[in-house]
Amino acid sequence: MMREMTGAEMVMQALIDQDVEHMFGYPGGAVLPIYDAMFHQNQVKHILVRHEQGAVHMAEGYARSSGKVGVVLVTSGPGATNAVTGLTDALLDSIPLVCITGQVPTHLIGSDAFQECDTVGITRPCTKHNYLVRDINDLARVMHEAFYVAQNGRPGPVVVDIPKDVQFAKGMYVGPENIQHRTYQPRLKGDPEKIKAAVEMLAKARRPVLYTGGGVINSGPEASRVLREFARLSGYPVTSTLMGLGAFPASDRQWLGMLGMHGTYEANMAMHDCDVMLCIGARFDDRITGRLDAFSPGSKKIHIDIDPSSINKNVKVDLPIIGDVKHVLEDILTVWRGMKAEPDRKAIASWWSQIDKWRARKSLAFPSSTRIIKPQQAIKSLYEQVKDKDVYITTEVGQHQMWAAQHFHFEQPNRWMTSGGLGTMGYGLPAAIGVQVAHPESLVIDIAGEASIQMCLQELSTALQFDLPVKIFVLNNEYMGMVRQWQDLLHGGRYSHSYSESLPDFVKLAEAYGGVGIRCSNPADLDGAIHEMLSVNRPVLFDCLVDKTENVLPMIPSGKPHNEMIMPDHPEALDDAIDEEGKMLV
Amino acid sequence: MPPVNDPAERHTLSMLVDNEPGVLARIVGLFSGRGYNIDSLTVSEVSHASHLSRITVVTTGAPMIIEQIKSQLDRLVPVHRVVDLTVVGKAVERELALIKVRGKGEIRQEALLIADSFRARTVDTTLESFVFEITGKPEKIDQFVSLLEPLGLVEVSRTGVAAIGRGPEGM
């Protein structure tokens, strides 16, 4: 389809042709023509945010819960710089986004014009790719390319920076049909020889473990299905990173729980003692590996990843397979069946009996209390009440995030939205709003802390404006809990600036925005209060006052290997858990 | 210890990239952002019709880091192809340098003799200076410069390494 139109019209037409239904944005001088073009159509709905960081996190929540590309529209200068945190977050967690930024007109670029910044320069290291469109004749192609790059291969954020004069200029629009990318052609199918070798290694394994990650989620729901099929066929245990939760059902007997710094004992011990590790769409991040030179010392490692740069980045693997998780797992299944591969049932049974011993340590246990709400109990109570509902969970970053990962259990992919790689406080509320936009009939809960929630709280106003009844479940311990925990660990309990003084009255604050506020401090009232929250079809801010001194356990202290975890039955070991070398790590 | 601590090796990477604004910044930014070394860098358009540039980077790092650099470069959208010429086989590597020497009398004689033995050309002459042009491997240029040092070396301008694989195949 070729048709003459203005740049601004092209932007809207390209969004329509890319099947975009929602976008998140904030107007400003350098994007006014696009907002005007938006005014003349009603196919793409625009969610007006309160801060550009919120727009990007909303698009992330939208994308991760729906499998679609999230779209953001912001103005030049501060509009673009405010988006940088969200873009970096999306880059680290591989979330497909297209972020359109306005730019000062081309003849003013470089003159320090009003609201000018070097957007492509600033966002180059925090996007998968970015474009500055100086010529109207490139605009339609670049828009379609941006969608292609964002969602193909390892997904990521793409910025399209459009000077204001280009938005006004007229040119020929081309549709997405004839766009073929010259260089970016990621490989989906794994090398058949390597897949055969992987099946042979897996079939011979005596102590196998499947270590899964966010790549399984990104590969689509079909990838989770194939993963489940392979796990069932082989009988092998499955663990996951924070980003991969939900790809494998938490109720399954083969599920070990999350691994890593605050993962379960059984997951980390299985990683440490395994003889064959199948890493599926995960990246051997430092939260996962613990001390690198003591990471799973006796295992052969197979690594499936669509991004070749993930291979051998932190951990040297024995068999890398470049490809999309779904395709590679499907091929592994086919070859496994074709070879009539049989796992070593006896060895696997004894591996499971070892795993059951680790499980019996009950690493997620916590003391109960009738006097004060334990944060873990708050998550458990929430989980019990919503587990049979159509529920999506987002989180902020900190202790509450880890407790949510440990005590909320996921059966399906795309139900869990959290900032894993960048660890962005303030992610959860806007992400929840984005999820709610994608799933208006579902229950969406942001599990938050009282510190994190204040970083993007203004988006409550967005939730009210667009009738998005998100629930914000704040575990309020009046501390930046994870900072306090680390100050206990590393700095002799000197709580330098980790106490949240002058907290607002969250109930009144919610009411001031037009939402509903609920406070609960008594364990006996908790279930009733959660029930009340769920019965309201409006945004609710739930201020749950919890134990102020609880630590997240179990824990692999920095600089330690997987088999030196601190367990909840010996929390005193935290006191001198980290040596001088470990202190340098994050 | 992690394999990152293996001894560093020197590698020459050659890549074909779209000749578009910002492509060099993307590559240089990747090196600085991830803490990799650039020992030398050359860039120039090699095909005007298809807007392709060739970039040659000489870098040092442990084998695992070199592999990582190559994959990181390869996933940049405007990068068509990356070849590690050091792995592929002994590549032809050449650098050009312009070297200015200032002096009178015997020193001039000596400088000309040295230039002659290195097959350097004299491209500018005044009564008290020469500019020499020399082409060769970087080590040869290093050596030439160090010999001229005591004879009144004023300044050096080097292009960085351009490299190409041997044999009939292209990259």
Coordinates of N, CA, C and O in Angstrom, one line a residue, chain A residues 39 104 170 174 176 210 235 274 290 331 337 371 384 388 487 527 550 553 581:
Chain A
F39 N -5.5 12.0 17.2 CA -6.8 12.6 17.4 C -7.8 12.2 16.4 O -9.0 12.2 16.6
V104 N 13.7 17.7 18.3 CA 13.6 19.0 17.7 C 13.8 18.9 16.2 O 14.3 18.0 15.7
K170 N 5.7 15.6 4.1 CA 4.8 14.6 3.4 C 5.7 13.6 2.6 O 6.7 14.0 2.0
V174 N 4.7 3.2 3.1 CA 4.7 1.8 2.6 C 4.3 1.0 3.8 O 4.6 1.2 4.9
P176 N 3.8 -2.8 5.9 CA 4.8 -3.7 6.5 C 5.1 -4.9 5.6 O 6.1 -5.6 5.8
L210 N 17.0 -29.3 34.8 CA 16.6 -28.4 33.8 C 16.6 -27.0 34.5 O 15.8 -26.8 35.4
G235 N 11.2 -37.2 33.2 CA 11.1 -37.3 34.7 C 12.2 -36.5 35.4 O 12.4 -36.6 36.6
C274 N 24.5 -31.6 40.2 CA 24.0 -32.3 39.0 C 25.2 -32.8 38.1 O 26.3 -32.2 38.3
G290 N 26.1 -17.6 41.9 CA 26.9 -17.4 43.1 C 28.4 -17.4 42.7 O 28.7 -17.0 41.6
D331 N 12.6 -30.0 18.8 CA 13.6 -30.9 18.1 C 14.2 -31.9 19.1 O 14.4 -33.1 18.7
R337 N 12.4 -39.0 21.1 CA 11.5 -40.1 20.8 C 12.0 -41.0 19.6 O 11.8 -42.2 19.7
R371 N 0.8 -12.2 66.6 CA 1.0 -10.8 67.2 C 1.2 -9.8 66.0 O 0.8 -8.7 66.0
E384 N -3.4 -17.7 48.7 CA -4.5 -18.6 49.0 C -5.9 -18.1 48.4 O -6.7 -18.8 47.9
D388 N -7.1 -19.4 42.5 CA -8.0 -20.0 41.6 C -8.6 -18.9 40.7 O -9.5 -19.2 39.8
Q487 N 22.7 -4.1 55.0 CA 23.5 -3.4 56.0 C 23.8 -4.3 57.2 O 24.8 -4.2 57.8
D527 N -6.9 -12.0 56.4 CA -7.7 -12.7 55.4 C -9.0 -11.8 55.0 O -9.3 -11.7 53.8
E550 N 12.2 -8.7 59.5 CA 12.4 -10.0 58.8 C 13.4 -9.9 57.7 O 13.5 -8.9 57.0
L553 N 15.2 -15.2 53.5 CA 16.0 -16.4 53.6 C 15.3 -17.5 52.8 O 14.1 -17.4 52.6
E581 N 36.2 -10.5 50.3 CA 36.1 -10.5 48.8 C 34.6 -10.4 48.4 O 34.3 -9.7 47.5

